[in-house]
Tab-separated table of C-alpha atoms in Angstrom:
chain	number	residue	atom	x	y	z
A	183	UNK	CA	23.945	-10.395	15.271
A	184	UNK	CA	21.123	-12.648	14.097
A	185	UNK	CA	17.924	-11.144	12.727
A	186	UNK	CA	14.420	-12.598	12.369
A	187	UNK	CA	12.361	-11.126	9.515
A	188	UNK	CA	8.686	-11.963	9.959
A	189	UNK	CA	7.020	-11.533	6.578
A	190	UNK	CA	8.280	-12.160	3.040
A	191	UNK	CA	6.565	-9.235	1.374
A	192	UNK	CA	8.103	-6.175	-0.242
A	193	UNK	CA	9.964	-4.789	2.770
A	194	UNK	CA	10.975	-8.187	4.171
A	195	UNK	CA	12.371	-9.443	0.868
A	196	UNK	CA	14.333	-6.272	0.150
A	197	UNK	CA	15.821	-6.294	3.651
A	198	UNK	CA	16.815	-9.943	3.264
A	199	UNK	CA	18.741	-9.174	0.051
A	200	UNK	CA	20.643	-6.409	1.844
A	201	UNK	CA	21.474	-8.583	4.851
A	202	UNK	CA	22.725	-11.316	2.502
A	203	UNK	CA	24.985	-8.914	0.631
A	204	UNK	CA	26.587	-7.900	3.917
A	205	UNK	CA	26.759	-11.351	5.505
A	206	UNK	CA	24.430	-10.518	8.378
A	207	UNK	CA	22.857	-13.702	9.702
A	208	UNK	CA	19.067	-13.914	9.506
A	209	UNK	CA	16.023	-16.129	9.092
A	210	UNK	CA	12.970	-15.018	7.135
A	211	UNK	CA	9.474	-16.338	7.823
A	212	UNK	CA	6.211	-16.178	5.934
A	213	UNK	CA	2.783	-17.410	6.991
A	214	UNK	CA	1.977	-19.024	3.627
A	215	UNK	CA	3.599	-20.111	0.378
A	216	UNK	CA	2.405	-16.846	-1.181
A	217	UNK	CA	5.649	-14.873	-1.287
A	218	UNK	CA	5.655	-11.196	-2.303
A	219	UNK	CA	1.890	-10.984	-2.842
A	220	UNK	CA	1.755	-7.171	-3.053
A	221	UNK	CA	4.658	-7.124	-5.489
A	222	UNK	CA	2.826	-9.571	-7.755
A	223	UNK	CA	-0.411	-7.591	-7.809
A	224	UNK	CA	1.096	-4.111	-8.041
A	225	UNK	CA	0.217	-2.197	-11.183
A	226	UNK	CA	-2.182	-4.962	-12.274
A	227	UNK	CA	0.760	-7.332	-12.541
A	228	UNK	CA	3.043	-4.801	-14.236
A	229	UNK	CA	4.689	-4.033	-10.867
A	230	UNK	CA	4.527	-0.319	-10.189
A	231	UNK	CA	7.452	-0.596	-7.772
A	232	UNK	CA	7.982	3.077	-7.029
A	233	UNK	CA	7.554	6.666	-8.192
A	234	UNK	CA	10.303	9.117	-9.077
A	235	UNK	CA	8.240	11.922	-7.549
A	236	UNK	CA	7.814	12.571	-3.860
A	237	UNK	CA	5.204	14.592	-2.046
A	238	UNK	CA	4.133	14.495	1.588
A	239	UNK	CA	0.592	14.882	0.213
A	240	UNK	CA	0.883	11.429	-1.376
A	241	UNK	CA	0.686	9.867	2.088
A	242	UNK	CA	-1.863	9.891	4.878
A	243	UNK	CA	-0.738	10.002	8.497
A	244	UNK	CA	2.652	10.945	7.128
A	245	UNK	CA	4.793	11.237	10.262
A	246	UNK	CA	7.311	8.819	8.746
A	247	UNK	CA	7.064	9.779	5.084
A	248	UNK	CA	10.323	11.701	5.567
A	249	UNK	CA	11.913	8.240	5.591
A	250	UNK	CA	10.828	7.885	1.968
A	251	UNK	CA	12.192	11.269	0.955
A	252	UNK	CA	15.527	10.635	2.666
A	253	UNK	CA	16.037	7.157	1.203
A	254	UNK	CA	14.385	7.419	-2.229
A	255	UNK	CA	17.603	8.028	-4.174
A	256	UNK	CA	19.363	5.190	-2.358
A	257	UNK	CA	16.458	2.886	-3.208
A	258	UNK	CA	16.724	3.622	-6.916
A	259	UNK	CA	20.474	2.992	-6.814
A	260	UNK	CA	19.871	-0.309	-5.068
A	261	UNK	CA	17.412	-1.345	-7.774
A	262	UNK	CA	20.260	-0.894	-10.269
A	263	UNK	CA	22.613	-2.904	-8.054
A	264	UNK	CA	20.088	-5.749	-8.024
A	265	UNK	CA	19.816	-5.444	-11.833
A	266	UNK	CA	16.200	-4.309	-11.628
A	267	UNK	CA	16.184	-2.040	-14.669
A	268	UNK	CA	13.259	0.330	-14.779
A	269	UNK	CA	11.325	2.769	-16.897
A	270	UNK	CA	9.124	5.675	-15.869
A	271	UNK	CA	5.794	6.800	-17.317
A	272	UNK	CA	4.528	10.354	-17.724
A	273	UNK	CA	3.187	10.445	-14.162
A	274	UNK	CA	6.447	9.317	-12.579
A	275	UNK	CA	5.356	5.722	-11.983
A	276	UNK	CA	8.300	3.325	-12.094
A	277	UNK	CA	8.038	-0.166	-13.611
A	278	UNK	CA	10.529	-2.901	-14.512
A	279	UNK	CA	11.242	-2.729	-18.224
A	280	UNK	CA	9.600	-6.142	-18.593
A	281	UNK	CA	6.378	-4.730	-17.061
A	282	UNK	CA	6.039	-8.066	-15.285
A	283	UNK	CA	5.913	-8.353	-11.506
A	284	UNK	CA	7.443	-11.827	-11.535
A	285	UNK	CA	10.628	-10.307	-12.959
A	286	UNK	CA	11.055	-8.260	-9.783
A	287	UNK	CA	10.037	-11.060	-7.443
A	288	UNK	CA	12.419	-13.513	-9.126
A	289	UNK	CA	15.317	-11.054	-8.737
A	290	UNK	CA	14.589	-10.722	-5.026
A	291	UNK	CA	14.488	-14.497	-4.631
A	292	UNK	CA	17.695	-14.846	-6.637
A	293	UNK	CA	19.460	-12.517	-4.197
A	294	UNK	CA	18.226	-14.284	-1.053
A	295	UNK	CA	20.428	-17.213	-0.019
A	296	UNK	CA	18.314	-18.383	2.903
A	297	UNK	CA	15.280	-20.569	2.368
A	298	UNK	CA	12.081	-18.817	3.433
A	299	UNK	CA	10.570	-20.650	6.399
A	300	UNK	CA	6.825	-21.164	5.914
A	301	UNK	CA	5.245	-20.843	9.329
A	302	UNK	CA	2.733	-18.472	10.913
A	303	UNK	CA	4.576	-16.636	13.674
A	304	UNK	CA	2.164	-15.777	16.467
A	305	UNK	CA	4.449	-15.338	19.448
A	306	UNK	CA	7.676	-13.528	20.348
A	307	UNK	CA	9.304	-14.263	23.705
A	308	UNK	CA	12.303	-12.529	25.210
A	309	UNK	CA	14.592	-14.638	27.350
A	310	UNK	CA	17.484	-12.637	28.728
A	311	UNK	CA	18.835	-10.620	25.801
A	312	UNK	CA	17.540	-13.008	23.135
A	313	UNK	CA	14.238	-13.509	21.328
A	314	UNK	CA	12.443	-16.713	20.365
A	315	UNK	CA	9.554	-17.237	17.947
A	316	UNK	CA	6.727	-19.712	18.555
A	317	UNK	CA	8.897	-21.380	21.242
A	318	UNK	CA	10.966	-23.092	18.526
A	319	UNK	CA	12.957	-20.553	16.494
A	320	UNK	CA	15.877	-18.626	17.908
A	321	UNK	CA	17.825	-17.184	19.503
A	322	UNK	CA	17.628	-13.837	17.694
A	323	UNK	CA	19.097	-10.465	18.569
A	324	UNK	CA	16.672	-8.410	16.468
A	325	UNK	CA	13.082	-8.923	15.362
A	326	UNK	CA	11.722	-7.252	12.213
A	327	UNK	CA	7.948	-7.172	11.781
A	328	UNK	CA	7.099	-7.078	8.079
A	329	UNK	CA	3.770	-8.946	7.898
A	330	UNK	CA	2.023	-6.349	5.734
A	331	UNK	CA	-1.600	-5.305	6.135
A	332	UNK	CA	-4.942	-7.054	5.790
A	333	UNK	CA	-5.432	-5.730	2.242
A	334	UNK	CA	-6.247	-8.512	-0.203
A	335	UNK	CA	-6.542	-11.052	2.624
A	336	UNK	CA	-9.770	-12.685	3.809
A	337	UNK	CA	-8.557	-13.679	7.269
A	338	UNK	CA	-5.635	-11.656	8.582
A	339	UNK	CA	-3.993	-13.084	11.707
A	340	UNK	CA	-3.570	-10.554	14.530
A	341	UNK	CA	-2.095	-12.936	17.120
A	342	UNK	CA	1.461	-11.607	16.923
A	343	UNK	CA	0.367	-7.974	17.147
A	344	UNK	CA	-1.796	-8.838	20.149
A	345	UNK	CA	1.094	-10.798	21.685
A	346	UNK	CA	3.304	-7.698	21.536
A	347	UNK	CA	0.588	-5.534	23.123
A	348	UNK	CA	0.954	-2.649	20.663
A	349	UNK	CA	-1.446	0.211	20.060
A	350	UNK	CA	-3.195	-0.750	16.858
A	351	UNK	CA	-5.590	1.164	14.606
A	352	UNK	CA	-8.110	-1.048	12.844
A	353	UNK	CA	-7.343	-1.993	9.251
A	354	UNK	CA	-9.860	-0.589	6.770
A	355	UNK	CA	-9.881	-1.195	3.000
A	356	UNK	CA	-8.194	1.534	0.980
A	357	UNK	CA	-7.283	1.916	-2.687
A	358	UNK	CA	-10.496	0.077	-3.387
A	359	UNK	CA	-13.756	0.698	-5.239
A	360	UNK	CA	-16.960	2.206	-3.846
A	361	UNK	CA	-20.355	0.576	-3.497
A	362	UNK	CA	-23.466	2.554	-4.382
A	363	UNK	CA	-27.213	2.046	-4.137
A	364	UNK	CA	-27.681	3.817	-7.467
A	365	UNK	CA	-28.887	1.423	-10.167
A	366	UNK	CA	-25.997	1.435	-12.634
A	367	UNK	CA	-25.806	-2.206	-13.681
A	368	UNK	CA	-26.728	-1.334	-17.267
A	369	UNK	CA	-23.480	0.661	-17.638
A	370	UNK	CA	-21.321	-1.969	-15.910
A	371	UNK	CA	-17.977	-2.279	-17.690
A	372	UNK	CA	-18.093	1.235	-19.171
A	373	UNK	CA	-14.952	3.335	-18.750
A	374	UNK	CA	-15.001	7.097	-18.835
A	375	UNK	CA	-12.650	9.977	-18.041
A	376	UNK	CA	-14.061	12.358	-15.451
A	377	UNK	CA	-13.193	14.902	-12.823
A	378	UNK	CA	-14.297	13.364	-9.536
A	379	UNK	CA	-15.382	15.238	-6.426
A	380	UNK	CA	-15.711	13.453	-3.088
A	381	UNK	CA	-18.237	15.187	-0.832
A	382	UNK	CA	-19.350	14.509	2.716
A	383	UNK	CA	-22.487	16.593	3.362
A	384	UNK	CA	-21.520	19.997	1.929
A	385	UNK	CA	-17.770	19.565	2.431
A	386	UNK	CA	-15.525	18.872	-0.546
A	387	UNK	CA	-13.041	16.264	0.698
A	388	UNK	CA	-10.949	15.701	-2.427
A	389	UNK	CA	-10.965	16.458	-6.150
A	390	UNK	CA	-9.103	14.391	-8.742
A	391	UNK	CA	-9.260	13.656	-12.449
A	392	UNK	CA	-8.958	10.189	-13.971
A	393	UNK	CA	-10.694	7.174	-15.462
A	394	UNK	CA	-13.848	5.756	-13.893
A	395	UNK	CA	-14.882	2.119	-14.297
A	396	UNK	CA	-18.561	1.429	-13.682
A	397	UNK	CA	-19.435	-1.916	-12.068
A	398	UNK	CA	-22.681	-3.737	-11.320
A	399	UNK	CA	-23.099	-2.094	-7.920
A	400	UNK	CA	-20.267	0.397	-7.702
A	401	UNK	CA	-17.411	2.288	-9.295
A	402	UNK	CA	-13.675	1.713	-9.494
A	403	UNK	CA	-10.553	2.893	-11.320
A	404	UNK	CA	-7.335	4.515	-10.065
A	405	UNK	CA	-8.989	7.872	-9.399
A	406	UNK	CA	-11.742	6.192	-7.366
A	407	UNK	CA	-9.225	4.123	-5.405
A	408	UNK	CA	-7.412	7.335	-4.529
A	409	UNK	CA	-10.704	8.853	-3.432
A	410	UNK	CA	-11.284	5.838	-1.172
A	411	UNK	CA	-8.103	6.647	0.730
A	412	UNK	CA	-9.525	10.088	1.567
A	413	UNK	CA	-12.927	8.584	2.348
A	414	UNK	CA	-11.314	6.527	5.123
A	415	UNK	CA	-10.268	9.685	6.957
A	416	UNK	CA	-13.789	11.149	7.162
A	417	UNK	CA	-14.761	10.913	10.830
A	418	UNK	CA	-18.525	11.346	10.546
A	419	UNK	CA	-19.749	10.073	7.201
A	420	UNK	CA	-23.079	11.517	6.088
A	421	UNK	CA	-24.514	11.978	2.598
A	422	UNK	CA	-21.163	10.864	1.191
A	423	UNK	CA	-21.082	10.917	-2.581
A	424	UNK	CA	-18.913	11.108	-5.667
A	425	UNK	CA	-19.870	13.753	-8.203
A	426	UNK	CA	-18.596	13.131	-11.724
A	427	UNK	CA	-17.984	15.829	-14.305
A	428	UNK	CA	-17.908	13.779	-17.499
A	429	UNK	CA	-16.993	16.584	-19.905
A	430	UNK	CA	-14.377	19.316	-19.692
A	431	UNK	CA	-16.192	21.835	-21.891
A	432	UNK	CA	-19.739	22.541	-22.971
A	433	UNK	CA	-20.708	20.851	-26.232
A	434	UNK	CA	-24.033	21.116	-28.005
A	435	UNK	CA	-23.867	17.433	-28.999
A	436	UNK	CA	-22.245	14.722	-26.837
A	437	UNK	CA	-22.299	11.765	-29.231
A	438	UNK	CA	-18.548	11.891	-29.869
A	439	UNK	CA	-17.701	12.986	-26.311
A	440	UNK	CA	-19.300	10.296	-24.126
A	441	UNK	CA	-19.472	6.583	-24.962
A	442	UNK	CA	-22.875	5.568	-26.420
A	443	UNK	CA	-23.831	3.256	-23.555
A	444	UNK	CA	-23.088	5.895	-20.905
A	445	UNK	CA	-24.666	8.661	-22.977
A	446	UNK	CA	-27.871	6.650	-23.322
A	447	UNK	CA	-27.936	6.139	-19.536
A	448	UNK	CA	-27.504	9.805	-18.626
A	449	UNK	CA	-30.060	10.899	-21.214
A	450	UNK	CA	-32.604	8.320	-20.077
A	451	UNK	CA	-32.178	9.340	-16.435
A	452	UNK	CA	-31.977	13.072	-17.153
A	453	UNK	CA	-28.496	13.357	-15.604
A	454	UNK	CA	-26.423	16.514	-15.944
A	455	UNK	CA	-23.084	15.279	-17.433
A	456	UNK	CA	-21.301	17.912	-15.330
A	457	UNK	CA	-22.961	16.648	-12.163
A	458	UNK	CA	-23.454	12.885	-12.195
A	459	UNK	CA	-24.086	12.123	-8.502
A	460	UNK	CA	-23.195	8.667	-7.201
A	461	UNK	CA	-24.163	8.068	-3.552
A	462	UNK	CA	-21.542	6.108	-1.602
A	463	UNK	CA	-22.750	3.494	0.865
A	464	UNK	CA	-19.382	1.823	1.558
A	465	UNK	CA	-16.153	0.604	0.011
A	466	UNK	CA	-15.704	-2.895	-1.334
A	467	UNK	CA	-14.435	-5.480	1.155
A	468	UNK	CA	-10.854	-5.831	2.399
A	469	UNK	CA	-10.106	-8.791	0.137
A	470	UNK	CA	-10.504	-6.464	-2.885
A	471	UNK	CA	-8.337	-3.647	-1.451
A	472	UNK	CA	-4.840	-2.926	-2.708
A	473	UNK	CA	-3.835	-1.191	0.521
A	474	UNK	CA	-5.278	-0.847	4.009
A	475	UNK	CA	-5.601	2.207	6.196
A	476	UNK	CA	-4.597	1.442	9.775
A	477	UNK	CA	-1.902	-0.622	11.425
A	478	UNK	CA	0.423	-0.225	14.385
A	479	UNK	CA	0.180	3.367	15.613
A	480	UNK	CA	3.103	5.543	14.549
A	481	UNK	CA	3.264	6.718	18.170
A	482	UNK	CA	4.752	3.314	19.066
A	483	UNK	CA	7.952	3.966	17.091
A	484	UNK	CA	11.264	5.752	17.293
A	485	UNK	CA	12.513	7.562	14.187
A	486	UNK	CA	14.489	4.462	13.129
A	487	UNK	CA	11.264	2.362	13.148
A	488	UNK	CA	12.220	0.484	16.312
A	489	UNK	CA	9.632	0.197	19.046
A	490	UNK	CA	9.828	2.674	21.886
A	491	UNK	CA	9.117	-0.125	24.356
A	492	UNK	CA	11.830	-2.380	22.891
A	493	UNK	CA	14.364	-0.948	20.447
A	494	UNK	CA	15.439	-4.420	19.298
A	495	UNK	CA	12.070	-4.895	17.593
A	496	UNK	CA	11.318	-2.986	14.355
A	497	UNK	CA	8.321	-2.805	12.022
A	498	UNK	CA	8.182	-1.841	8.343
A	499	UNK	CA	5.836	-1.177	5.453
A	500	UNK	CA	2.072	-1.545	5.499
A	501	UNK	CA	2.075	-2.882	9.042
A	502	UNK	CA	2.536	0.731	10.166
A	503	UNK	CA	-0.443	3.065	10.145
A	504	UNK	CA	0.694	4.993	7.083
A	505	UNK	CA	-0.839	4.644	3.626
A	506	UNK	CA	-0.402	6.346	0.299
A	507	UNK	CA	-2.304	6.925	-2.918
A	508	UNK	CA	-1.912	4.881	-6.112
A	509	UNK	CA	1.220	5.238	-8.180
A	510	UNK	CA	3.916	3.126	-6.527
A	511	UNK	CA	3.920	5.159	-3.326
A	512	UNK	CA	3.040	2.283	-1.001
A	513	UNK	CA	5.720	-0.065	-2.311
A	514	UNK	CA	8.190	2.828	-2.170
A	515	UNK	CA	7.268	3.279	1.485
A	516	UNK	CA	7.869	-0.410	2.201
A	517	UNK	CA	11.194	-0.497	0.359
A	518	UNK	CA	12.596	2.691	1.913
A	519	UNK	CA	11.543	1.462	5.362
A	520	UNK	CA	13.679	-1.627	4.734
A	521	UNK	CA	16.655	0.516	3.738
A	522	UNK	CA	16.360	2.582	6.928
A	523	UNK	CA	16.150	-0.517	9.149
A	524	UNK	CA	19.106	-2.091	7.331
A	525	UNK	CA	21.242	1.012	7.854
A	526	UNK	CA	20.330	1.066	11.539
A	527	UNK	CA	21.383	-2.572	11.953
A	528	UNK	CA	24.678	-1.982	10.149
A	529	UNK	CA	25.327	1.103	12.235
A	530	UNK	CA	24.843	-0.872	15.442
A	531	UNK	CA	27.233	-3.605	14.243
A	532	UNK	CA	29.831	-0.981	13.286
A	533	UNK	CA	29.649	0.670	16.700
A	534	UNK	CA	30.212	-2.547	18.636
């Protein structure tokens, strides 16, 4: 068996290390020299590679999140086998002890014997029982699509997806900040803890507590990025807004409760600190997103992540229309997808 892995991101790199350890022949391709981009940016460079917790509620469109639950323990054991030693914070987020994403990426590269081929793959052809890429690479017995999503990318190339004629749901920026038309530039850079409420008209969509970061024309922070993932699933957006409750209790004086710059702003504008309303006009653009909603429809896949129309072609990670909240959940999805695909390939070899 010879395998083509298209994409040297989280899922593609992990799968390559597993194929190498078991002497399964493969080639791995990446469109650019930027290898493992999502690994490098995860956790603001600290590499939040996973989460020891699991909840179906941590994922949207979670038809395949059972893959994560079923392979989570095996993933953590494989981290140890690769000598990726980790630590866990109070919220279950898992990081390498170094808290440096390059540590993880370098370990992946160290465990991959094959040189990564830098070429944009735009075409897959099947000739007889074999597959060829761009009319020059092949033959391959299996094709693994691991190109990731459009998140963090200015110009994502859809040629290969179009070539395969797959049902595809448009990528939209998720885990990203919100834009507002409220004039908040004077509090840009201020950070504040708050309970956040996402409303669409009179409907409460999601409530979550965390740190807000005010920007020139918007708001950000982990809690806001999580809210953006729920925002993407609102069908008819109208009067969409974030309401901030800046204080947990009622205090007669707020000088030691709210930062001076923010306190001056809410006093000057006669804002109720329990009900600071921020109208939402949109999210920030895709190039600023950590994750994207959308991808190849989950209806295209069998339970082993092979395509229903061709079970020799698989897809993994963010290329599928499944996305999670902040906290290592999206990388965990990508990694456990790779484990499932690997086990399916090994099982097929064993049964021959």
